[in-house]
C-alpha cells in the first residue's frame, strides 16, 4: 500500500485510559490519541502521522529542506544509521532522516 493511501485511511481514536500503544514508525510507547488503520491494526502517534503527511520537512538540524521519499530499497538515516523505506532526504547533499529522528525535539533542557 502506498504511503499516501495509508495516510488517507487513518482514523483518529483515543487510547483507553491506562493503555499504551507502540507507534509503527518511531516505535515509542504512546498513550492518548493515535491514528489507527484497522485493516492491518496499525497505530501511529499524532506527531508521526502529521510529519508523514508532509511532503517537505524543514528541520533545524539541517540547512536544506528534506523531501519525503518512499522506495523499495532500504535507505540509511544519517543520524542513527537505521535502515528504512520511508525517509526524509535532502536533494542537495547526502543527508537523510528517518521518521523517528525527524520527530525528535531539536533541543532538550
PDB file of N, CA and C in Angstrom:
ATOM      1  N   UNK A   1       0.847  -1.173   0.000  1.00  0.00           N
ATOM      2  CA  UNK A   1       0.000   0.000   0.000  1.00  0.00           C
ATOM      3  C   UNK A   1       0.895   1.240   0.000  1.00  0.00           C
ATOM      4  N   UNK A   2       0.577   2.186  -0.844  1.00  0.00           N
ATOM      5  CA  UNK A   2       1.361   3.409  -0.897  1.00  0.00           C
ATOM      6  C   UNK A   2       1.101   4.252   0.339  1.00  0.00           C
ATOM      7  N   UNK A   3       2.125   5.030   0.718  1.00  0.00           N
ATOM      8  CA  UNK A   3       2.061   5.810   1.942  1.00  0.00           C
ATOM      9  C   UNK A   3       0.874   6.766   1.953  1.00  0.00           C
ATOM     10  N   UNK A   4       0.624   7.486   0.870  1.00  0.00           N
ATOM     11  CA  UNK A   4      -0.474   8.452   0.857  1.00  0.00           C
ATOM     12  C   UNK A   4      -1.823   7.764   1.007  1.00  0.00           C
ATOM     13  N   UNK A   5      -1.999   6.607   0.394  1.00  0.00           N
ATOM     14  CA  UNK A   5      -3.248   5.857   0.567  1.00  0.00           C
ATOM     15  C   UNK A   5      -3.413   5.419   2.015  1.00  0.00           C
ATOM     16  N   UNK A   6      -2.320   5.004   2.630  1.00  0.00           N
ATOM     17  CA  UNK A   6      -2.370   4.625   4.038  1.00  0.00           C
ATOM     18  C   UNK A   6      -2.764   5.813   4.903  1.00  0.00           C
ATOM     19  N   UNK A   7      -2.123   6.957   4.692  1.00  0.00           N
ATOM     20  CA  UNK A   7      -2.421   8.146   5.483  1.00  0.00           C
ATOM     21  C   UNK A   7      -3.865   8.590   5.313  1.00  0.00           C
ATOM     22  N   UNK A   8      -4.406   8.448   4.113  1.00  0.00           N
ATOM     23  CA  UNK A   8      -5.796   8.817   3.855  1.00  0.00           C
ATOM     24  C   UNK A   8      -6.786   7.875   4.546  1.00  0.00           C
ATOM     25  N   UNK A   9      -6.323   6.685   4.937  1.00  0.00           N
ATOM     26  CA  UNK A   9      -7.197   5.680   5.552  1.00  0.00           C
ATOM     27  C   UNK A   9      -7.147   5.681   7.072  1.00  0.00           C
ATOM     28  N   UNK A  10      -6.361   6.564   7.680  1.00  0.00           N
ATOM     29  CA  UNK A  10      -6.206   6.587   9.132  1.00  0.00           C
ATOM     30  C   UNK A  10      -7.381   7.272   9.819  1.00  0.00           C
ATOM     31  N   UNK A  11      -7.721   6.767  10.996  1.00  0.00           N
ATOM     32  CA  UNK A  11      -8.782   7.341  11.811  1.00  0.00           C
ATOM     33  C   UNK A  11      -8.191   7.722  13.158  1.00  0.00           C
ATOM     34  N   UNK A  12      -8.492   8.930  13.623  1.00  0.00           N
ATOM     35  CA  UNK A  12      -8.022   9.397  14.925  1.00  0.00           C
ATOM     36  C   UNK A  12      -8.902   8.771  16.011  1.00  0.00           C
ATOM     37  N   UNK A  13      -8.254   8.021  16.927  1.00  0.00           N
ATOM     38  CA  UNK A  13      -9.004   7.361  18.001  1.00  0.00           C
ATOM     39  C   UNK A  13      -8.315   7.618  19.341  1.00  0.00           C
ATOM     40  N   UNK A  14      -9.082   7.599  20.430  1.00  0.00           N
ATOM     41  CA  UNK A  14      -8.449   7.720  21.752  1.00  0.00           C
ATOM     42  C   UNK A  14      -7.956   6.353  22.227  1.00  0.00           C
ATOM     43  N   UNK A  15      -6.872   6.361  22.965  1.00  0.00           N
ATOM     44  CA  UNK A  15      -6.402   5.145  23.620  1.00  0.00           C
ATOM     45  C   UNK A  15      -7.150   5.018  24.944  1.00  0.00           C
ATOM     46  N   UNK A  16      -7.531   3.824  25.314  1.00  0.00           N
ATOM     47  CA  UNK A  16      -8.251   3.618  26.570  1.00  0.00           C
ATOM     48  C   UNK A  16      -7.374   4.038  27.746  1.00  0.00           C
ATOM     49  N   UNK A  17      -7.966   4.602  28.792  1.00  0.00           N
ATOM     50  CA  UNK A  17      -7.185   5.019  29.962  1.00  0.00           C
ATOM     51  C   UNK A  17      -6.327   3.870  30.498  1.00  0.00           C
ATOM     52  N   UNK A  18      -5.058   4.169  30.755  1.00  0.00           N
ATOM     53  CA  UNK A  18      -4.127   3.171  31.272  1.00  0.00           C
ATOM     54  C   UNK A  18      -3.483   2.289  30.217  1.00  0.00           C
ATOM     55  N   UNK A  19      -3.946   2.363  28.974  1.00  0.00           N
ATOM     56  CA  UNK A  19      -3.369   1.556  27.902  1.00  0.00           C
ATOM     57  C   UNK A  19      -2.360   2.370  27.110  1.00  0.00           C
ATOM     58  N   UNK A  20      -1.413   1.688  26.493  1.00  0.00           N
ATOM     59  CA  UNK A  20      -0.437   2.324  25.612  1.00  0.00           C
ATOM     60  C   UNK A  20      -0.398   1.563  24.291  1.00  0.00           C
ATOM     61  N   UNK A  21       0.206   2.158  23.305  1.00  0.00           N
ATOM     62  CA  UNK A  21       0.420   1.509  22.013  1.00  0.00           C
ATOM     63  C   UNK A  21       1.821   1.860  21.546  1.00  0.00           C
ATOM     64  N   UNK A  22       2.340   1.082  20.627  1.00  0.00           N
ATOM     65  CA  UNK A  22       3.655   1.371  20.059  1.00  0.00           C
ATOM     66  C   UNK A  22       3.451   1.919  18.655  1.00  0.00           C
ATOM     67  N   UNK A  23       3.986   3.118  18.426  1.00  0.00           N
ATOM     68  CA  UNK A  23       3.887   3.739  17.109  1.00  0.00           C
ATOM     69  C   UNK A  23       4.688   2.913  16.101  1.00  0.00           C
ATOM     70  N   UNK A  24       4.095   2.660  14.958  1.00  0.00           N
ATOM     71  CA  UNK A  24       4.751   1.859  13.922  1.00  0.00           C
ATOM     72  C   UNK A  24       6.047   2.495  13.434  1.00  0.00           C
ATOM     73  N   UNK A  25       6.090   3.823  13.326  1.00  0.00           N
ATOM     74  CA  UNK A  25       7.258   4.471  12.743  1.00  0.00           C
ATOM     75  C   UNK A  25       8.345   4.801  13.751  1.00  0.00           C
ATOM     76  N   UNK A  26       8.010   5.450  14.833  1.00  0.00           N
ATOM     77  CA  UNK A  26       9.062   5.848  15.788  1.00  0.00           C
ATOM     78  C   UNK A  26       9.299   4.783  16.851  1.00  0.00           C
ATOM     79  N   UNK A  27       8.394   3.812  16.954  1.00  0.00           N
ATOM     80  CA  UNK A  27       8.498   2.703  17.887  1.00  0.00           C
ATOM     81  C   UNK A  27       8.511   3.141  19.355  1.00  0.00           C
ATOM     82  N   UNK A  28       8.032   4.350  19.621  1.00  0.00           N
ATOM     83  CA  UNK A  28       7.929   4.819  21.002  1.00  0.00           C
ATOM     84  C   UNK A  28       6.599   4.352  21.592  1.00  0.00           C
ATOM     85  N   UNK A  29       6.613   4.094  22.900  1.00  0.00           N
ATOM     86  CA  UNK A  29       5.372   3.797  23.596  1.00  0.00           C
ATOM     87  C   UNK A  29       4.581   5.082  23.763  1.00  0.00           C
ATOM     88  N   UNK A  30       3.304   5.049  23.462  1.00  0.00           N
ATOM     89  CA  UNK A  30       2.477   6.256  23.473  1.00  0.00           C
ATOM     90  C   UNK A  30       1.137   5.968  24.134  1.00  0.00           C
ATOM     91  N   UNK A  31       0.487   7.019  24.574  1.00  0.00           N
ATOM     92  CA  UNK A  31      -0.880   6.936  25.067  1.00  0.00           C
ATOM     93  C   UNK A  31      -1.616   8.171  24.563  1.00  0.00           C
ATOM     94  N   UNK A  32      -2.890   8.251  24.829  1.00  0.00           N
ATOM     95  CA  UNK A  32      -3.660   9.394  24.336  1.00  0.00           C
ATOM     96  C   UNK A  32      -4.263   9.088  22.985  1.00  0.00           C
ATOM     97  N   UNK A  33      -4.151  10.012  22.061  1.00  0.00           N
ATOM     98  CA  UNK A  33      -4.721   9.830  20.724  1.00  0.00           C
ATOM     99  C   UNK A  33      -3.747   9.109  19.802  1.00  0.00           C
ATOM    100  N   UNK A  34      -4.299   8.330  18.887  1.00  0.00           N
ATOM    101  CA  UNK A  34      -3.480   7.696  17.852  1.00  0.00           C
ATOM    102  C   UNK A  34      -4.244   7.716  16.541  1.00  0.00           C
ATOM    103  N   UNK A  35      -3.505   7.640  15.459  1.00  0.00           N
ATOM    104  CA  UNK A  35      -4.103   7.433  14.148  1.00  0.00           C
ATOM    105  C   UNK A  35      -4.026   5.949  13.881  1.00  0.00           C
ATOM    106  N   UNK A  36      -5.172   5.358  13.576  1.00  0.00           N
ATOM    107  CA  UNK A  36      -5.302   3.906  13.515  1.00  0.00           C
ATOM    108  C   UNK A  36      -5.802   3.470  12.146  1.00  0.00           C
ATOM    109  N   UNK A  37      -5.217   2.380  11.647  1.00  0.00           N
ATOM    110  CA  UNK A  37      -5.680   1.765  10.402  1.00  0.00           C
ATOM    111  C   UNK A  37      -6.112   0.345  10.744  1.00  0.00           C
ATOM    112  N   UNK A  38      -7.423   0.130  10.823  1.00  0.00           N
ATOM    113  CA  UNK A  38      -7.977  -1.114  11.337  1.00  0.00           C
ATOM    114  C   UNK A  38      -7.617  -2.333  10.499  1.00  0.00           C
ATOM    115  N   UNK A  39      -7.572  -2.192   9.192  1.00  0.00           N
ATOM    116  CA  UNK A  39      -7.356  -3.335   8.307  1.00  0.00           C
ATOM    117  C   UNK A  39      -6.075  -4.106   8.650  1.00  0.00           C
ATOM    118  N   UNK A  40      -5.021  -3.388   9.051  1.00  0.00           N
ATOM    119  CA  UNK A  40      -3.770  -4.059   9.415  1.00  0.00           C
ATOM    120  C   UNK A  40      -3.361  -3.749  10.857  1.00  0.00           C
ATOM    121  N   UNK A  41      -4.295  -3.235  11.653  1.00  0.00           N
ATOM    122  CA  UNK A  41      -4.069  -2.915  13.062  1.00  0.00           C
ATOM    123  C   UNK A  41      -2.790  -2.091  13.262  1.00  0.00           C
ATOM    124  N   UNK A  42      -2.700  -0.998  12.547  1.00  0.00           N
ATOM    125  CA  UNK A  42      -1.537  -0.115  12.576  1.00  0.00           C
ATOM    126  C   UNK A  42      -1.850   1.115  13.405  1.00  0.00           C
ATOM    127  N   UNK A  43      -0.943   1.483  14.301  1.00  0.00           N
ATOM    128  CA  UNK A  43      -1.082   2.690  15.112  1.00  0.00           C
ATOM    129  C   UNK A  43       0.066   3.645  14.817  1.00  0.00           C
ATOM    130  N   UNK A  44      -0.260   4.913  14.666  1.00  0.00           N
ATOM    131  CA  UNK A  44       0.745   5.971  14.549  1.00  0.00           C
ATOM    132  C   UNK A  44       0.443   7.009  15.605  1.00  0.00           C
ATOM    133  N   UNK A  45       1.494   7.509  16.277  1.00  0.00           N
ATOM    134  CA  UNK A  45       1.235   8.619  17.186  1.00  0.00           C
ATOM    135  C   UNK A  45       0.939   9.864  16.356  1.00  0.00           C
ATOM    136  N   UNK A  46       0.366  10.852  16.991  1.00  0.00           N
ATOM    137  CA  UNK A  46      -0.072  12.053  16.277  1.00  0.00           C
ATOM    138  C   UNK A  46       1.105  12.744  15.595  1.00  0.00           C
ATOM    139  N   UNK A  47       2.232  12.865  16.288  1.00  0.00           N
ATOM    140  CA  UNK A  47       3.389  13.555  15.716  1.00  0.00           C
ATOM    141  C   UNK A  47       3.909  12.858  14.461  1.00  0.00           C
ATOM    142  N   UNK A  48       4.020  11.544  14.476  1.00  0.00           N
ATOM    143  CA  UNK A  48       4.493  10.827  13.283  1.00  0.00           C
ATOM    144  C   UNK A  48       3.498  10.939  12.134  1.00  0.00           C
ATOM    145  N   UNK A  49       2.216  10.806  12.425  1.00  0.00           N
ATOM    146  CA  UNK A  49       1.198  10.908  11.377  1.00  0.00           C
ATOM    147  C   UNK A  49       1.244  12.279  10.719  1.00  0.00           C
ATOM    148  N   UNK A  50       1.370  13.333  11.520  1.00  0.00           N
ATOM    149  CA  UNK A  50       1.425  14.687  10.957  1.00  0.00           C
ATOM    150  C   UNK A  50       2.723  14.921  10.193  1.00  0.00           C
ATOM    151  N   UNK A  51       3.823  14.369  10.681  1.00  0.00           N
ATOM    152  CA  UNK A  51       5.105  14.512   9.982  1.00  0.00           C
ATOM    153  C   UNK A  51       5.069  13.787   8.644  1.00  0.00           C
ATOM    154  N   UNK A  52       4.501  12.582   8.614  1.00  0.00           N
ATOM    155  CA  UNK A  52       4.413  11.818   7.371  1.00  0.00           C
ATOM    156  C   UNK A  52       3.456  12.450   6.364  1.00  0.00           C
ATOM    157  N   UNK A  53       2.519  13.249   6.846  1.00  0.00           N
ATOM    158  CA  UNK A  53       1.583  13.919   5.942  1.00  0.00           C
ATOM    159  C   UNK A  53       2.268  15.037   5.156  1.00  0.00           C
ATOM    160  N   UNK A  54       3.444  15.454   5.611  1.00  0.00           N
ATOM    161  CA  UNK A  54       4.202  16.498   4.911  1.00  0.00           C
ATOM    162  C   UNK A  54       4.972  15.891   3.751  1.00  0.00           C
ATOM    163  N   UNK A  55       5.049  16.579   2.657  1.00  0.00           N
ATOM    164  CA  UNK A  55       5.915  16.147   1.558  1.00  0.00           C
ATOM    165  C   UNK A  55       7.313  16.731   1.738  1.00  0.00           C
ATOM    166  N   UNK A  56       7.379  17.909   2.368  1.00  0.00           N
ATOM    167  CA  UNK A  56       8.643  18.612   2.566  1.00  0.00           C
ATOM    168  C   UNK A  56       8.780  18.950   4.041  1.00  0.00           C
ATOM    169  N   UNK A  57       9.939  18.650   4.599  1.00  0.00           N
ATOM    170  CA  UNK A  57      10.202  18.898   6.011  1.00  0.00           C
ATOM    171  C   UNK A  57      11.331  19.914   6.143  1.00  0.00           C
ATOM    172  N   UNK A  58      11.114  20.940   6.942  1.00  0.00           N
ATOM    173  CA  UNK A  58      12.177  21.873   7.293  1.00  0.00           C
ATOM    174  C   UNK A  58      12.607  21.520   8.706  1.00  0.00           C
ATOM    175  N   UNK A  59      13.862  21.124   8.863  1.00  0.00           N
ATOM    176  CA  UNK A  59      14.367  20.672  10.157  1.00  0.00           C
ATOM    177  C   UNK A  59      15.511  21.580  10.590  1.00  0.00           C
ATOM    178  N   UNK A  60      15.482  22.010  11.844  1.00  0.00           N
ATOM    179  CA  UNK A  60      16.510  22.923  12.350  1.00  0.00           C
ATOM    180  C   UNK A  60      17.905  22.303  12.327  1.00  0.00           C
ATOM    181  N   UNK A  61      17.993  20.991  12.263  1.00  0.00           N
ATOM    182  CA  UNK A  61      19.287  20.312  12.270  1.00  0.00           C
ATOM    183  C   UNK A  61      19.941  20.199  10.900  1.00  0.00           C
ATOM    184  N   UNK A  62      19.297  20.745   9.862  1.00  0.00           N
ATOM    185  CA  UNK A  62      19.873  20.669   8.510  1.00  0.00           C
ATOM    186  C   UNK A  62      19.513  21.923   7.734  1.00  0.00           C
ATOM    187  N   UNK A  63      20.441  22.414   6.939  1.00  0.00           N
ATOM    188  CA  UNK A  63      20.246  23.688   6.254  1.00  0.00           C
ATOM    189  C   UNK A  63      19.307  23.633   5.051  1.00  0.00           C
ATOM    190  N   UNK A  64      19.115  22.463   4.458  1.00  0.00           N
ATOM    191  CA  UNK A  64      18.254  22.328   3.279  1.00  0.00           C
ATOM    192  C   UNK A  64      16.934  21.661   3.658  1.00  0.00           C
ATOM    193  N   UNK A  65      15.916  21.850   2.836  1.00  0.00           N
ATOM    194  CA  UNK A  65      14.648  21.165   3.049  1.00  0.00           C
ATOM    195  C   UNK A  65      14.812  19.686   2.740  1.00  0.00           C
ATOM    196  N   UNK A  66      14.019  18.863   3.419  1.00  0.00           N
ATOM    197  CA  UNK A  66      14.061  17.421   3.231  1.00  0.00           C
ATOM    198  C   UNK A  66      12.762  16.956   2.576  1.00  0.00           C
ATOM    199  N   UNK A  67      12.893  16.100   1.592  1.00  0.00           N
ATOM    200  CA  UNK A  67      11.754  15.603   0.824  1.00  0.00           C
ATOM    201  C   UNK A  67      11.429  14.179   1.270  1.00  0.00           C
ATOM    202  N   UNK A  68      10.151  13.899   1.522  1.00  0.00           N
ATOM    203  CA  UNK A  68       9.733  12.554   1.907  1.00  0.00           C
ATOM    204  C   UNK A  68       9.957  11.601   0.741  1.00  0.00           C
ATOM    205  N   UNK A  69      10.647  10.511   1.018  1.00  0.00           N
ATOM    206  CA  UNK A  69      10.996   9.550  -0.017  1.00  0.00           C
ATOM    207  C   UNK A  69      10.551   8.155   0.417  1.00  0.00           C
ATOM    208  N   UNK A  70       9.836   7.470  -0.435  1.00  0.00           N
ATOM    209  CA  UNK A  70       9.497   6.072  -0.189  1.00  0.00           C
ATOM    210  C   UNK A  70      10.013   5.256  -1.363  1.00  0.00           C
ATOM    211  N   UNK A  71      10.798   4.243  -1.059  1.00  0.00           N
ATOM    212  CA  UNK A  71      11.366   3.399  -2.104  1.00  0.00           C
ATOM    213  C   UNK A  71      11.259   1.939  -1.710  1.00  0.00           C
ATOM    214  N   UNK A  72      11.532   1.067  -2.648  1.00  0.00           N
ATOM    215  CA  UNK A  72      11.529  -0.357  -2.349  1.00  0.00           C
ATOM    216  C   UNK A  72      12.845  -0.792  -1.719  1.00  0.00           C
ATOM    217  N   UNK A  73      13.883   0.020  -1.875  1.00  0.00           N
ATOM    218  CA  UNK A  73      15.188  -0.271  -1.266  1.00  0.00           C
ATOM    219  C   UNK A  73      15.288   0.467   0.057  1.00  0.00           C
ATOM    220  N   UNK A  74      15.883  -0.178   1.044  1.00  0.00           N
ATOM    221  CA  UNK A  74      16.052   0.488   2.329  1.00  0.00           C
ATOM    222  C   UNK A  74      17.122   1.569   2.215  1.00  0.00           C
ATOM    223  N   UNK A  75      16.884   2.682   2.900  1.00  0.00           N
ATOM    224  CA  UNK A  75      17.801   3.811   2.915  1.00  0.00           C
ATOM    225  C   UNK A  75      18.282   4.018   4.344  1.00  0.00           C
ATOM    226  N   UNK A  76      19.471   4.571   4.518  1.00  0.00           N
ATOM    227  CA  UNK A  76      20.075   4.723   5.832  1.00  0.00           C
ATOM    228  C   UNK A  76      19.889   6.131   6.368  1.00  0.00           C
ATOM    229  N   UNK A  77      19.441   6.235   7.617  1.00  0.00           N
ATOM    230  CA  UNK A  77      19.303   7.519   8.299  1.00  0.00           C
ATOM    231  C   UNK A  77      20.695   8.024   8.668  1.00  0.00           C
ATOM    232  N   UNK A  78      20.978   9.271   8.354  1.00  0.00           N
ATOM    233  CA  UNK A  78      22.270   9.873   8.667  1.00  0.00           C
ATOM    234  C   UNK A  78      22.490   9.960  10.169  1.00  0.00           C
ATOM    235  N   UNK A  79      21.438  10.141  10.922  1.00  0.00           N
ATOM    236  CA  UNK A  79      21.551  10.353  12.362  1.00  0.00           C
ATOM    237  C   UNK A  79      21.767   9.060  13.144  1.00  0.00           C
ATOM    238  N   UNK A  80      20.950   8.041  12.909  1.00  0.00           N
ATOM    239  CA  UNK A  80      21.003   6.828  13.739  1.00  0.00           C
ATOM    240  C   UNK A  80      21.461   5.581  12.990  1.00  0.00           C
ATOM    241  N   UNK A  81      21.683   5.693  11.695  1.00  0.00           N
ATOM    242  CA  UNK A  81      22.125   4.587  10.843  1.00  0.00           C
ATOM    243  C   UNK A  81      21.104   3.459  10.692  1.00  0.00           C
ATOM    244  N   UNK A  82      19.864   3.673  11.099  1.00  0.00           N
ATOM    245  CA  UNK A  82      18.853   2.647  10.867  1.00  0.00           C
ATOM    246  C   UNK A  82      18.485   2.651   9.388  1.00  0.00           C
ATOM    247  N   UNK A  83      17.949   1.540   8.935  1.00  0.00           N
ATOM    248  CA  UNK A  83      17.557   1.423   7.534  1.00  0.00           C
ATOM    249  C   UNK A  83      16.044   1.333   7.440  1.00  0.00           C
ATOM    250  N   UNK A  84      15.480   2.086   6.508  1.00  0.00           N
ATOM    251  CA  UNK A  84      14.037   2.139   6.346  1.00  0.00           C
ATOM    252  C   UNK A  84      13.692   2.457   4.895  1.00  0.00           C
ATOM    253  N   UNK A  85      12.454   2.205   4.538  1.00  0.00           N
ATOM    254  CA  UNK A  85      11.990   2.505   3.180  1.00  0.00           C
ATOM    255  C   UNK A  85      11.303   3.858   3.100  1.00  0.00           C
ATOM    256  N   UNK A  86      11.009   4.454   4.262  1.00  0.00           N
ATOM    257  CA  UNK A  86      10.362   5.766   4.308  1.00  0.00           C
ATOM    258  C   UNK A  86      11.299   6.710   5.045  1.00  0.00           C
ATOM    259  N   UNK A  87      11.776   7.742   4.349  1.00  0.00           N
ATOM    260  CA  UNK A  87      12.813   8.607   4.907  1.00  0.00           C
ATOM    261  C   UNK A  87      12.702  10.005   4.304  1.00  0.00           C
ATOM    262  N   UNK A  88      13.125  11.006   5.053  1.00  0.00           N
ATOM    263  CA  UNK A  88      13.216  12.370   4.534  1.00  0.00           C
ATOM    264  C   UNK A  88      14.633  12.579   4.019  1.00  0.00           C
ATOM    265  N   UNK A  89      14.777  12.876   2.724  1.00  0.00           N
ATOM    266  CA  UNK A  89      16.090  13.016   2.094  1.00  0.00           C
ATOM    267  C   UNK A  89      16.315  14.431   1.605  1.00  0.00           C
ATOM    268  N   UNK A  90      17.573  14.850   1.661  1.00  0.00           N
ATOM    269  CA  UNK A  90      17.985  16.118   1.084  1.00  0.00           C
ATOM    270  C   UNK A  90      18.337  15.873  -0.379  1.00  0.00           C
ATOM    271  N   UNK A  91      17.847  16.715  -1.263  1.00  0.00           N
ATOM    272  CA  UNK A  91      18.156  16.553  -2.681  1.00  0.00           C
ATOM    273  C   UNK A  91      19.455  17.248  -3.062  1.00  0.00           C
ATOM    274  N   UNK A  92      20.035  18.011  -2.138  1.00  0.00           N
ATOM    275  CA  UNK A  92      21.270  18.746  -2.411  1.00  0.00           C
ATOM    276  C   UNK A  92      22.498  17.982  -1.930  1.00  0.00           C
ATOM    277  N   UNK A  93      22.384  17.349  -0.766  1.00  0.00           N
ATOM    278  CA  UNK A  93      23.508  16.588  -0.227  1.00  0.00           C
ATOM    279  C   UNK A  93      23.031  15.187   0.155  1.00  0.00           C
ATOM    280  N   UNK A  94      23.836  14.422   0.816  1.00  0.00           N
ATOM    281  CA  UNK A  94      23.511  13.037   1.143  1.00  0.00           C
ATOM    282  C   UNK A  94      22.784  12.871   2.480  1.00  0.00           C
ATOM    283  N   UNK A  95      22.299  13.937   3.092  1.00  0.00           N
ATOM    284  CA  UNK A  95      21.664  13.895   4.399  1.00  0.00           C
ATOM    285  C   UNK A  95      20.283  13.251   4.310  1.00  0.00           C
ATOM    286  N   UNK A  96      19.939  12.420   5.311  1.00  0.00           N
ATOM    287  CA  UNK A  96      18.630  11.783   5.356  1.00  0.00           C
ATOM    288  C   UNK A  96      18.233  11.538   6.809  1.00  0.00           C
ATOM    289  N   UNK A  97      16.942  11.678   7.105  1.00  0.00           N
ATOM    290  CA  UNK A  97      16.416  11.414   8.447  1.00  0.00           C
ATOM    291  C   UNK A  97      15.235  10.461   8.350  1.00  0.00           C
ATOM    292  N   UNK A  98      15.245   9.424   9.192  1.00  0.00           N
ATOM    293  CA  UNK A  98      14.058   8.585   9.274  1.00  0.00           C
ATOM    294  C   UNK A  98      13.007   9.314  10.104  1.00  0.00           C
ATOM    295  N   UNK A  99      11.810   8.787  10.140  1.00  0.00           N
ATOM    296  CA  UNK A  99      10.713   9.454  10.840  1.00  0.00           C
ATOM    297  C   UNK A  99      11.011   9.567  12.334  1.00  0.00           C
ATOM    298  N   UNK A 100      11.625   8.540  12.899  1.00  0.00           N
ATOM    299  CA  UNK A 100      11.960   8.561  14.320  1.00  0.00           C
ATOM    300  C   UNK A 100      12.865   9.743  14.641  1.00  0.00           C
ATOM    301  N   UNK A 101      13.929   9.937  13.895  1.00  0.00           N
ATOM    302  CA  UNK A 101      14.858  11.046  14.142  1.00  0.00           C
ATOM    303  C   UNK A 101      14.231  12.395  13.774  1.00  0.00           C
ATOM    304  N   UNK A 102      13.425  12.426  12.736  1.00  0.00           N
ATOM    305  CA  UNK A 102      12.796  13.682  12.314  1.00  0.00           C
ATOM    306  C   UNK A 102      11.809  14.211  13.347  1.00  0.00           C
ATOM    307  N   UNK A 103      11.242  13.326  14.169  1.00  0.00           N
ATOM    308  CA  UNK A 103      10.259  13.763  15.151  1.00  0.00           C
ATOM    309  C   UNK A 103      10.854  13.997  16.536  1.00  0.00           C
ATOM    310  N   UNK A 104      12.143  13.754  16.698  1.00  0.00           N
ATOM    311  CA  UNK A 104      12.773  14.053  17.983  1.00  0.00           C
ATOM    312  C   UNK A 104      12.865  15.565  18.174  1.00  0.00           C
ATOM    313  N   UNK A 105      12.761  16.040  19.407  1.00  0.00           N
ATOM    314  CA  UNK A 105      12.906  17.502  19.625  1.00  0.00           C
ATOM    315  C   UNK A 105      14.328  17.933  19.272  1.00  0.00           C
ATOM    316  N   UNK A 106      14.450  19.133  18.730  1.00  0.00           N
ATOM    317  CA  UNK A 106      15.752  19.661  18.323  1.00  0.00           C
ATOM    318  C   UNK A 106      16.640  19.947  19.539  1.00  0.00           C
ATOM    319  N   UNK A 107      16.062  20.412  20.618  1.00  0.00           N
ATOM    320  CA  UNK A 107      16.828  20.705  21.832  1.00  0.00           C
ATOM    321  C   UNK A 107      16.128  20.079  23.039  1.00  0.00           C
ATOM    322  N   UNK A 108      16.889  19.936  24.111  1.00  0.00           N
ATOM    323  CA  UNK A 108      16.343  19.478  25.380  1.00  0.00           C
ATOM    324  C   UNK A 108      16.804  20.444  26.467  1.00  0.00           C
ATOM    325  N   UNK A 109      16.285  20.285  27.642  1.00  0.00           N
ATOM    326  CA  UNK A 109      16.713  21.162  28.738  1.00  0.00           C
ATOM    327  C   UNK A 109      18.128  20.887  29.141  1.00  0.00           C
TER     328      UNK A 109
END
